[in-house]
PDB file of C-alpha atoms in Angstrom:
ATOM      1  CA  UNK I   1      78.149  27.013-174.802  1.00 61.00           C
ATOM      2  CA  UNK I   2      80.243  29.656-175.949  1.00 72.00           C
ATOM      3  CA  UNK I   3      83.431  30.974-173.435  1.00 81.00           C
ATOM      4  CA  UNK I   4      83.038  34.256-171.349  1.00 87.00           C
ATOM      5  CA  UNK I   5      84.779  37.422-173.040  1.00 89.00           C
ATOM      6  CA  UNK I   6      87.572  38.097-170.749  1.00 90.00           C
ATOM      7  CA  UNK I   7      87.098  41.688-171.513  1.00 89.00           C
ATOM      8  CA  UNK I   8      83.770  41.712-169.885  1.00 90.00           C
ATOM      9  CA  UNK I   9      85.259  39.698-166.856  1.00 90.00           C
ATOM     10  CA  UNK I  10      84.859  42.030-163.272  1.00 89.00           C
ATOM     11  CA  UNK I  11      87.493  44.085-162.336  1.00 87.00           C
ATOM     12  CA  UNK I  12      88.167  45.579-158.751  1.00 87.00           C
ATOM     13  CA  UNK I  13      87.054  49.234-158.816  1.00 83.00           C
ATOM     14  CA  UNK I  14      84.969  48.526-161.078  1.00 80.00           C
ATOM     15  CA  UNK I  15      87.741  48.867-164.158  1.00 86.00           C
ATOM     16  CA  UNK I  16      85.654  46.669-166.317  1.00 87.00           C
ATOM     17  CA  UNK I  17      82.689  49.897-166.474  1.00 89.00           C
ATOM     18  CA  UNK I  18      84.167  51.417-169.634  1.00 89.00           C
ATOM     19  CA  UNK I  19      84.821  48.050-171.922  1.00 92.00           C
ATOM     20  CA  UNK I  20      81.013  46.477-170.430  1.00 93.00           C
ATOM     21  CA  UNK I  21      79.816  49.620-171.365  1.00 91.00           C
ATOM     22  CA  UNK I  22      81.233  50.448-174.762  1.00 93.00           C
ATOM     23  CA  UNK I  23      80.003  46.371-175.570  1.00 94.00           C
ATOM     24  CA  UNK I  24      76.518  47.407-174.854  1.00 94.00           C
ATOM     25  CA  UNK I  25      76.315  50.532-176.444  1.00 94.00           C
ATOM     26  CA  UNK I  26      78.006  48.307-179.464  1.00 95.00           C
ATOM     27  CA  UNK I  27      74.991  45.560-179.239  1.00 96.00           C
ATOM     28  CA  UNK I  28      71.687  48.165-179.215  1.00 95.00           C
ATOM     29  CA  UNK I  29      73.602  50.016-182.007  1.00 96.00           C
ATOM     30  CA  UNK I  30      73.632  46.592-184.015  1.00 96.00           C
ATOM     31  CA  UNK I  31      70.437  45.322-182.679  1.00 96.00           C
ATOM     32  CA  UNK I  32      68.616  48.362-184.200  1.00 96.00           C
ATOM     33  CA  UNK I  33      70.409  48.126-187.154  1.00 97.00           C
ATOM     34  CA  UNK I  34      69.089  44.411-187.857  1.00 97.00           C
ATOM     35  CA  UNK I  35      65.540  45.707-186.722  1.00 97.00           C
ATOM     36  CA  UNK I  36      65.458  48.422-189.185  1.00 97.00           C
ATOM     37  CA  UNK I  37      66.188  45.779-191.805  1.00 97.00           C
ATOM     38  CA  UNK I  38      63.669  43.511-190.493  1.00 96.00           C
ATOM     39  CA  UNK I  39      61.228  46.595-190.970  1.00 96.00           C
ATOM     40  CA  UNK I  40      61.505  47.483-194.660  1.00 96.00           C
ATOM     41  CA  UNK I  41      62.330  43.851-195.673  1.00 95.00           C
ATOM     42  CA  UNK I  42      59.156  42.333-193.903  1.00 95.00           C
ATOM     43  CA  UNK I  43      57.097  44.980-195.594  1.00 95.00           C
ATOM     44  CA  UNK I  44      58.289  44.254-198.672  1.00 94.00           C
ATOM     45  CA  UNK I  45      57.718  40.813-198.463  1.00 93.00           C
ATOM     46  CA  UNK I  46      54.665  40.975-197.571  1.00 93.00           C
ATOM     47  CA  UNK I  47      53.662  43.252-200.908  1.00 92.00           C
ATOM     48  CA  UNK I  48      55.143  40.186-202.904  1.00 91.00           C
ATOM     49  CA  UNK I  49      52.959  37.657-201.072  1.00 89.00           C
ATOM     50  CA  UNK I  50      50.064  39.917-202.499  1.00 88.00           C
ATOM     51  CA  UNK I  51      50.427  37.634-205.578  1.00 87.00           C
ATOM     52  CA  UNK I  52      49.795  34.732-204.035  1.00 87.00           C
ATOM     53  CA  UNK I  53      53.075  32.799-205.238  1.00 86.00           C
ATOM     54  CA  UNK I  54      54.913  31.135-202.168  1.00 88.00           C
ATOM     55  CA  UNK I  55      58.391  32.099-200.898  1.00 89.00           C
ATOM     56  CA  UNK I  56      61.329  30.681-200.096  1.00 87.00           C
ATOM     57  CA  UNK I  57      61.517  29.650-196.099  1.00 91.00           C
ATOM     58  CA  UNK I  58      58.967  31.701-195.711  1.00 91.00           C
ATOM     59  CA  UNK I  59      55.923  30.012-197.842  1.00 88.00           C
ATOM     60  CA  UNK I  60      57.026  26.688-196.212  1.00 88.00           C
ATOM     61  CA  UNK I  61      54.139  26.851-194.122  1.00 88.00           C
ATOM     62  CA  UNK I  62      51.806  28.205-196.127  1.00 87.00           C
ATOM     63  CA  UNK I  63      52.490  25.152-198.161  1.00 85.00           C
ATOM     64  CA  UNK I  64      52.489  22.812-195.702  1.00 86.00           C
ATOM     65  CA  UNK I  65      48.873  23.585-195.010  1.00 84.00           C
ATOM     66  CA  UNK I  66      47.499  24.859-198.254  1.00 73.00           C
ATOM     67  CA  UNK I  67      49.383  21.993-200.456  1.00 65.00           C
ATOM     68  CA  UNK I  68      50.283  23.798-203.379  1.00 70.00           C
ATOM     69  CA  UNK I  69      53.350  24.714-204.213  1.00 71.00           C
ATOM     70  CA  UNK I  70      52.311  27.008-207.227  1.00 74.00           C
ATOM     71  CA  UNK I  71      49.803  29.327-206.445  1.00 80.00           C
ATOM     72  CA  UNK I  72      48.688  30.028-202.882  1.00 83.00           C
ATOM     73  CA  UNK I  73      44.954  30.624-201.528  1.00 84.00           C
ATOM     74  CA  UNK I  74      43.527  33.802-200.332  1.00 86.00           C
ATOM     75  CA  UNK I  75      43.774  32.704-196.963  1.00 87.00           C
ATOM     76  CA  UNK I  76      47.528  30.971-197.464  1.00 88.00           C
ATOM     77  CA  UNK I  77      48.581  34.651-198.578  1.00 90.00           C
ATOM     78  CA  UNK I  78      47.206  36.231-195.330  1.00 91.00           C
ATOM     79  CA  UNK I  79      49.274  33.612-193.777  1.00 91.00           C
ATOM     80  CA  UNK I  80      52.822  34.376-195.458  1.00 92.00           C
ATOM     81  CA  UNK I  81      51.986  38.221-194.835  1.00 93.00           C
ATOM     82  CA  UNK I  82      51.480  37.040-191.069  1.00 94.00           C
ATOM     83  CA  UNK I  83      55.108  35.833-191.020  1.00 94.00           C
ATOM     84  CA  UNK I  84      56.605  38.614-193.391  1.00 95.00           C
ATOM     85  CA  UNK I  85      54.516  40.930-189.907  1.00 96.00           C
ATOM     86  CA  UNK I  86      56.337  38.168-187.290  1.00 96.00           C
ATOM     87  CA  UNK I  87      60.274  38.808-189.064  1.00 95.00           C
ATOM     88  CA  UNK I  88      59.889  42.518-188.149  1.00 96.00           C
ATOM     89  CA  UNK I  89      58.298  41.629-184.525  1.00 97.00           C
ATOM     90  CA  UNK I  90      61.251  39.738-184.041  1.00 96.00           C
ATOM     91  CA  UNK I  91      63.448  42.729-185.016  1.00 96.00           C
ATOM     92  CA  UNK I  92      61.626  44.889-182.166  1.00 96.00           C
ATOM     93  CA  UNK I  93      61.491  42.488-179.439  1.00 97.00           C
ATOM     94  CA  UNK I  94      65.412  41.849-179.980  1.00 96.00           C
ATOM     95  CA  UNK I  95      66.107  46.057-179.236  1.00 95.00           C
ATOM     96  CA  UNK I  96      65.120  44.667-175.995  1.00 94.00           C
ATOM     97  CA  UNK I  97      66.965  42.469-173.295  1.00 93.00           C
ATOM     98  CA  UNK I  98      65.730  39.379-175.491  1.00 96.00           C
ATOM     99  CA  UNK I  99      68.680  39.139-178.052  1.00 96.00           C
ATOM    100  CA  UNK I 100      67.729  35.635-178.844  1.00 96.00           C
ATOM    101  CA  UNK I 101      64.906  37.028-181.026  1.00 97.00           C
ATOM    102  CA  UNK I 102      67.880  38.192-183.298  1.00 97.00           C
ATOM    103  CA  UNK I 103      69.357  34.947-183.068  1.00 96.00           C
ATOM    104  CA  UNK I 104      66.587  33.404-184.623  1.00 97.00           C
ATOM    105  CA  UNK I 105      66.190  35.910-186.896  1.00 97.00           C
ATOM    106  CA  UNK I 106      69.648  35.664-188.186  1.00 97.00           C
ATOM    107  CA  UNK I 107      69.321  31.852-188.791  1.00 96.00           C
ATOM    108  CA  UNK I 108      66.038  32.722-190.877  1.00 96.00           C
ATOM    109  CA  UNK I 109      67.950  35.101-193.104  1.00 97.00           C
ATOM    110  CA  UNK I 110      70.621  32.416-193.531  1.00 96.00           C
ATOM    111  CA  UNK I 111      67.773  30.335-194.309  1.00 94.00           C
ATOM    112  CA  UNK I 112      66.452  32.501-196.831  1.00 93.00           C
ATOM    113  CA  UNK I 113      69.907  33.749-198.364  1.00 93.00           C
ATOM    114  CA  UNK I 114      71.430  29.241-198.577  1.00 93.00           C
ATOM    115  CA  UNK I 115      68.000  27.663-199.946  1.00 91.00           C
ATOM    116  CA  UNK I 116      67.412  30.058-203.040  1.00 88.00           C
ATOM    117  CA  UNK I 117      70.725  28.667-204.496  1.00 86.00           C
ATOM    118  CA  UNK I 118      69.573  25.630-205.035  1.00 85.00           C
ATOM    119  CA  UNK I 119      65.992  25.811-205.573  1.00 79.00           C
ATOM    120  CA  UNK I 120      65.330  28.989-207.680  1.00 69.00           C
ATOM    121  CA  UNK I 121      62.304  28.473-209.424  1.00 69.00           C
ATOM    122  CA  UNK I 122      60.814  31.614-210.854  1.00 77.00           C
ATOM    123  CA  UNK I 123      62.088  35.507-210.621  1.00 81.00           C
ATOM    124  CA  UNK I 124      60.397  36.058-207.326  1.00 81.00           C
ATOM    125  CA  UNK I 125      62.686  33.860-205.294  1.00 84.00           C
ATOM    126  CA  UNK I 126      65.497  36.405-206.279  1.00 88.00           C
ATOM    127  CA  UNK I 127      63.818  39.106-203.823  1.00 89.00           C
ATOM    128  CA  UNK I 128      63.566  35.651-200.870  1.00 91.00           C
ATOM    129  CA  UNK I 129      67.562  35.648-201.987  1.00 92.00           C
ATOM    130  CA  UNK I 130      68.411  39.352-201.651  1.00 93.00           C
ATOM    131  CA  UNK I 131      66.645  39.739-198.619  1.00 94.00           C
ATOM    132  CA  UNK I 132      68.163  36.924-196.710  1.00 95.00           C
ATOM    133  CA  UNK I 133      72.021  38.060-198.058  1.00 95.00           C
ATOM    134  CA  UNK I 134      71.309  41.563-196.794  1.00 96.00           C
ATOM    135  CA  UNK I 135      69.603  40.294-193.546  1.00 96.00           C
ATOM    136  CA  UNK I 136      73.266  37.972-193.143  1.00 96.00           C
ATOM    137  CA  UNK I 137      75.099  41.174-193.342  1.00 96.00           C
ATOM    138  CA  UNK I 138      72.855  42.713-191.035  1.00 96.00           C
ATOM    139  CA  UNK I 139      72.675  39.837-188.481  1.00 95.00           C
ATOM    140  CA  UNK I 140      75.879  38.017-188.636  1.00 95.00           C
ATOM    141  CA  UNK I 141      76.813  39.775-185.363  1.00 96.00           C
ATOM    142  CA  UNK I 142      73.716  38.551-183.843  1.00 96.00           C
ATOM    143  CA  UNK I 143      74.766  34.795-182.127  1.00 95.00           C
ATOM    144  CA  UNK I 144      77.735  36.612-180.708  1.00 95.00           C
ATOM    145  CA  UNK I 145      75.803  39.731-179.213  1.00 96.00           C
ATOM    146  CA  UNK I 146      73.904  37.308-177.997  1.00 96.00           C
ATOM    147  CA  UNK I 147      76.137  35.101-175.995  1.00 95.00           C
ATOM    148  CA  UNK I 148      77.810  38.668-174.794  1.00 95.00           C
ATOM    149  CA  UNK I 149      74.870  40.342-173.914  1.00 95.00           C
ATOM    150  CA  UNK I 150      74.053  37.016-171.089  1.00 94.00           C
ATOM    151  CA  UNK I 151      77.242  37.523-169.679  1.00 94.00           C
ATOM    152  CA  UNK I 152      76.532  41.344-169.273  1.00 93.00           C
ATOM    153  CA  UNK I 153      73.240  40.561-167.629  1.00 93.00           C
ATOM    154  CA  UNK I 154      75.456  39.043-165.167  1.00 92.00           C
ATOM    155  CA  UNK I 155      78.243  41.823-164.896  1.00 91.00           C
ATOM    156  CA  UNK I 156      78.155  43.782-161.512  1.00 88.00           C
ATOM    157  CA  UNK I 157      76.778  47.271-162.958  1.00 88.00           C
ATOM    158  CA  UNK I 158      74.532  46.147-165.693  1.00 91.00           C
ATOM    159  CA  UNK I 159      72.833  47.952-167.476  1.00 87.00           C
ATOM    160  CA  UNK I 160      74.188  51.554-166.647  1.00 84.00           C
ATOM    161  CA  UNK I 161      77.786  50.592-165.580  1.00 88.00           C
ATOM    162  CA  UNK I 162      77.794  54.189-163.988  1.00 81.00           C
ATOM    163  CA  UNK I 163      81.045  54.392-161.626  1.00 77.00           C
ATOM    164  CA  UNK I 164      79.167  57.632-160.143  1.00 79.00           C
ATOM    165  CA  UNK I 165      75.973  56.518-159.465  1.00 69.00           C
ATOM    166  CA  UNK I 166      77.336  53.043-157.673  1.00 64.00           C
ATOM    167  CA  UNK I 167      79.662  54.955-155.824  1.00 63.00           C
ATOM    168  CA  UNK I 168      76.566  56.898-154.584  1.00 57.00           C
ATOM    169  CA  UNK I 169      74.818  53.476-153.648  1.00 65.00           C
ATOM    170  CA  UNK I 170      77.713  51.995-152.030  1.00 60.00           C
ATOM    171  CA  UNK I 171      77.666  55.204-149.702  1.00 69.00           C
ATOM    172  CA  UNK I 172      74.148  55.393-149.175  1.00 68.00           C
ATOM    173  CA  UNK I 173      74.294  51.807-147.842  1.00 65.00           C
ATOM    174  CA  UNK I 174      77.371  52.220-145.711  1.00 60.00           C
ATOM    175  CA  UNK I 175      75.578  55.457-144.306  1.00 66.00           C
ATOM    176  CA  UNK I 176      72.605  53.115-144.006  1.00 65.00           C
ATOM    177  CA  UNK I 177      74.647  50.055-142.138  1.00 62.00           C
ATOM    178  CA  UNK I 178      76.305  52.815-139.309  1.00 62.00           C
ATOM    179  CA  UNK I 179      73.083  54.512-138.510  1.00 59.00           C
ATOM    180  CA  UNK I 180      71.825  51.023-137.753  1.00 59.00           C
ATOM    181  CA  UNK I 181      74.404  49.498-135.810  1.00 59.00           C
ATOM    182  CA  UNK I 182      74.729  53.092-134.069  1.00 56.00           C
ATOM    183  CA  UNK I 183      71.086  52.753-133.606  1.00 57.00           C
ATOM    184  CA  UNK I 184      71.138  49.006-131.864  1.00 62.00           C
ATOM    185  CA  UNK I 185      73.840  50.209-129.690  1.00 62.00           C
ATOM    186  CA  UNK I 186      71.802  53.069-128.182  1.00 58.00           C
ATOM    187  CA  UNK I 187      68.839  50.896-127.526  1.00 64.00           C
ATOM    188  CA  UNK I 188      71.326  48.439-125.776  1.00 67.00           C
ATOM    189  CA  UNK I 189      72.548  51.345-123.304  1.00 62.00           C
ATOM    190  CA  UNK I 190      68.852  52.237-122.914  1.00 64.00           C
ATOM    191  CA  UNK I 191      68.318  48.600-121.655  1.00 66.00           C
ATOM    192  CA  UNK I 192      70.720  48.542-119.664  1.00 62.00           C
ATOM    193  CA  UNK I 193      70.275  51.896-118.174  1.00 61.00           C
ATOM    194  CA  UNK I 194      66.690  50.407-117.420  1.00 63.00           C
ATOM    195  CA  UNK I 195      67.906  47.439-115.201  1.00 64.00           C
ATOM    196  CA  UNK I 196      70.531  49.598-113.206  1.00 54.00           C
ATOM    197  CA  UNK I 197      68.931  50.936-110.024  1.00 56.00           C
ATOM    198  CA  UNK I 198      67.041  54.317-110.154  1.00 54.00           C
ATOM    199  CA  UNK I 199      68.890  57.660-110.151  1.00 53.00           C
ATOM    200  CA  UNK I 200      72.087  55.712-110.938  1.00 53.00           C
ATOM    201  CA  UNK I 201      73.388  54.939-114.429  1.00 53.00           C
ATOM    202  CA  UNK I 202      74.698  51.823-115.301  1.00 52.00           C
ATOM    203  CA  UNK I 203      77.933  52.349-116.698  1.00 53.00           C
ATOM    204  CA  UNK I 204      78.136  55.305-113.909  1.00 53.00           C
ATOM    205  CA  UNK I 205      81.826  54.485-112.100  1.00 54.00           C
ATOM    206  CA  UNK I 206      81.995  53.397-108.620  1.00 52.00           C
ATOM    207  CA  UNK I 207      83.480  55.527-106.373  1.00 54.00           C
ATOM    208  CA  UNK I 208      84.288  55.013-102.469  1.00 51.00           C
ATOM    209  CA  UNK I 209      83.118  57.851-100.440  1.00 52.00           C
ATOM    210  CA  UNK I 210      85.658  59.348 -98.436  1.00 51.00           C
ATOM    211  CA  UNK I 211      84.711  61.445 -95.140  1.00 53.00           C
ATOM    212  CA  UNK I 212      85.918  64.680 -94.874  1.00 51.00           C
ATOM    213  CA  UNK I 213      87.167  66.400 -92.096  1.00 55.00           C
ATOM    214  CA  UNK I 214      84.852  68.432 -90.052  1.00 53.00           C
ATOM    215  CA  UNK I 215      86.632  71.519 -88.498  1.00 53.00           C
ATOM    216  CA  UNK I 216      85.108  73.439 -85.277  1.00 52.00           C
ATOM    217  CA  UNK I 217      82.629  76.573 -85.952  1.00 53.00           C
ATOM    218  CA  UNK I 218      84.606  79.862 -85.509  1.00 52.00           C
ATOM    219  CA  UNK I 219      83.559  81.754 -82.764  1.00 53.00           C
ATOM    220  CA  UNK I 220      84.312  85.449 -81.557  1.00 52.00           C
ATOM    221  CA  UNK I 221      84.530  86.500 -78.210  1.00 55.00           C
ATOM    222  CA  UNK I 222      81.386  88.111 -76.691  1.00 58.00           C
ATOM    223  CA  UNK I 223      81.706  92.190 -76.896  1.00 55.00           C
ATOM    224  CA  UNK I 224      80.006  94.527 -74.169  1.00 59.00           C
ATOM    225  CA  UNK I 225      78.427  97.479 -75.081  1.00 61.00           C
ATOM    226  CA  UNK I 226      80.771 100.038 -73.388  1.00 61.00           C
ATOM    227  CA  UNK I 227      84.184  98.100 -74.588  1.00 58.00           C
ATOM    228  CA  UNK I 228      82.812  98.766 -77.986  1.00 55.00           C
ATOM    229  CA  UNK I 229      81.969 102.502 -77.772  1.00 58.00           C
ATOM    230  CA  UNK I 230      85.710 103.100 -75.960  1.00 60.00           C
ATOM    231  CA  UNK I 231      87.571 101.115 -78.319  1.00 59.00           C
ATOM    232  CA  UNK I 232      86.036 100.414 -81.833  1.00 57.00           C
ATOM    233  CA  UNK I 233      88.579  97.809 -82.945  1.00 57.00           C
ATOM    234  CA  UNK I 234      87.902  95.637 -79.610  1.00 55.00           C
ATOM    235  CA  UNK I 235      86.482  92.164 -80.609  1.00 54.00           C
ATOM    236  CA  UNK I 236      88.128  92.375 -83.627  1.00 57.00           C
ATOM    237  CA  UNK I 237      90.805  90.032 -83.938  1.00 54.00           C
ATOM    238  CA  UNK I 238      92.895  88.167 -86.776  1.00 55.00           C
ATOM    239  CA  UNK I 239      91.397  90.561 -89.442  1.00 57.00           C
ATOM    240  CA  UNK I 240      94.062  90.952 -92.398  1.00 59.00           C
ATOM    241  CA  UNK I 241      95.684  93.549 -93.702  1.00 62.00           C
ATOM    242  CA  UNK I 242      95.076  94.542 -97.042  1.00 62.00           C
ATOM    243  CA  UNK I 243      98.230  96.550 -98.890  1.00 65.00           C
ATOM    244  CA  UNK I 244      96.426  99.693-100.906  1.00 64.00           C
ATOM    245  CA  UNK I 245      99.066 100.940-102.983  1.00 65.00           C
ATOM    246  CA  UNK I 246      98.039 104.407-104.075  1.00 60.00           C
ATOM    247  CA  UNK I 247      98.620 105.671-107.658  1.00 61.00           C
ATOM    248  CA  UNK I 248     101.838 108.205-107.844  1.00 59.00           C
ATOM    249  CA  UNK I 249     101.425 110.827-110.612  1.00 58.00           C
ATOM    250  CA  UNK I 250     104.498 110.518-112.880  1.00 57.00           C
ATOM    251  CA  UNK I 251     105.324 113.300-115.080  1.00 57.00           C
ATOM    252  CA  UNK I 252     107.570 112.905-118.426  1.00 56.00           C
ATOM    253  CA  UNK I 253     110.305 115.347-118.313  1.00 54.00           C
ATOM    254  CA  UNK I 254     109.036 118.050-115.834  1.00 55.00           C
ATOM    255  CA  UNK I 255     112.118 120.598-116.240  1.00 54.00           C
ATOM    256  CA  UNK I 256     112.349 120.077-119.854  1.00 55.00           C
ATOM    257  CA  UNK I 257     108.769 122.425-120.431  1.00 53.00           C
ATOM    258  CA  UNK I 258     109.405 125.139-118.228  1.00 57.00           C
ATOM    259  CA  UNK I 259     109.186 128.778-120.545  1.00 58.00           C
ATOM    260  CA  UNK I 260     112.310 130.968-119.829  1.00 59.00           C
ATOM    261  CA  UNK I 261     109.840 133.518-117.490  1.00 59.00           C
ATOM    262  CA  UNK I 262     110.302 130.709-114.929  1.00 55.00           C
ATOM    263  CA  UNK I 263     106.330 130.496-114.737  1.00 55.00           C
ATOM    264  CA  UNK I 264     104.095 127.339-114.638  1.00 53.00           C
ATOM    265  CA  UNK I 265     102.793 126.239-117.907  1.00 54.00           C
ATOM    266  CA  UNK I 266      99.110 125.190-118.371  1.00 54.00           C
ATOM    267  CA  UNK I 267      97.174 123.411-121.169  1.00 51.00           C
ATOM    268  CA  UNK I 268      93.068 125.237-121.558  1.00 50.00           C
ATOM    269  CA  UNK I 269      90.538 124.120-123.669  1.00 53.00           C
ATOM    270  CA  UNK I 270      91.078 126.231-126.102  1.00 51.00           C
ATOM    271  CA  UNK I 271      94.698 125.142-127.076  1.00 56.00           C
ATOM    272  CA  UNK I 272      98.122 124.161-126.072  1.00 55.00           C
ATOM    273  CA  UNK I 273      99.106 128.019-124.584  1.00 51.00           C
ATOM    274  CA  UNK I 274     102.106 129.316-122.476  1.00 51.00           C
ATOM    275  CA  UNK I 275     102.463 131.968-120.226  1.00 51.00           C
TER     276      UNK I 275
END
């Protein structure tokens, strides 16, 4: 088992985002790469086992069942076109989250590009040889995308590694963990507002009442008829007096207006006039 990238290691605040990130933008850009490969190569292939002649790594089955080694049968060629059809399914299913499919796709090309040098038998295992170099060049990346790609998986943030949008889902559930302890709270005052006594709440304070003082009704001295009609104010007694202070008209400078005829001035409507 291969060691854990220490660049991909979590960070507080989420500091490992940009190099997780950047690594998995760096695998899909390789993955598709390799798939691309698979594509064209696995086509081509597969026009070259239209001749019936078997390939290198790939024939091996073909052989196995068919037992020639020369010249394969109708239905042995269907076969090797089958697996030239399974390199480039391969190719698409590792684009995906299952980056062991280029794995074994990149041993296959090493296959293909290591057995060639030492059992070349006709012209056609030169295209089994260039195929498997290119797919090495391709691929080579593939066992450690792989092993990088797990530990991802794993990562806190995968796949987006999006400070934004977990910053918005560590605040939706903080919002969501005080509106429920807020709301477990209130139904415990409402339970205990239904056990206190009616009309009086239960965390209501306790007071001592105090008794107040009760002073004597005021009274006023019966009044006769005649007293009142001789002397209004009789019966009237302890009423206060109230100080009216009456408004004094103050003038601004009253000698300094006065015209030289010694009469009054006056202001009309119809101006500021003298006279």
């Amino acid at each position: 088992m291969k060691d854990k990238n220490p660049l991909l290691e979590e960070k507080p605040n989420h500091a490992h985002y940009p190099a997780c990130l950047g690594r998995l933008e760096a695998i899909n850009k390789q993955g598709s790469a390799l798939f691309i490969f698979s594509l064209v190569s696995g086509l081509l292939l597969s026009v070259i086992s239209l001749t019936g002649y078997p390939l290198q790594v790939i024939g091996w089955l073909p052989v196995l069942v068919g037992g020639s080694t020369s010249e394969l049968s109708s239905g042995m060629c269907v076969l090797q076109m089958l697996i030239c059809w399974g390199l480039i399914l391969l190719g698409l299913f590792g684009c995906s989250r299952y980056k062991i499919c280029h794995y074994i796709l990149f041993l296959i090309y090493l296959l293909m590009f290591i057995v060639p040098i030492f059992h070349m038998f006709t012209l056609l295992d030169a295209f089994t040889f260039i195929a498997g170099g290119l797919g090495v060049i391709f691929g080579y990346r593939a066992p450690n995308n792989y092993y990088d790609y797990q530990q991802l998986s794993e990562t806190e943030g995968f796949p987006l590694f999006s400070i934004i949008l977990t910053e918005h889902e560590e605040k939706k559930r903080f919002s969501r963990s005080c509106s429920d302890s807020y709301g477990n709270s209130a139904k415990q005052g409402q339970q205990a507002n239904a056990q206190a006594p009616a009309g009086i709440p239960a965390n209501a304070p306790v007071n001592t009442p105090v008794s107040a003082p009760v002073s004597a009704p005021l009274t006023a001295a019966p009044v006769s008829r005649e007293a009142a009609k001789n002397d209004p104010t009789e019966g009237i007694v302890g009423m206060p007096e109230l100080e009216i202070n009456k408004n004094t008209e103050l003038k601004a400078a009253p000698d300094r207006f006065r015209p030289k005829s010694g009469k009054a001035g006056r202001i009309s409507d119809s101006g500021l006039k003298f006279r």
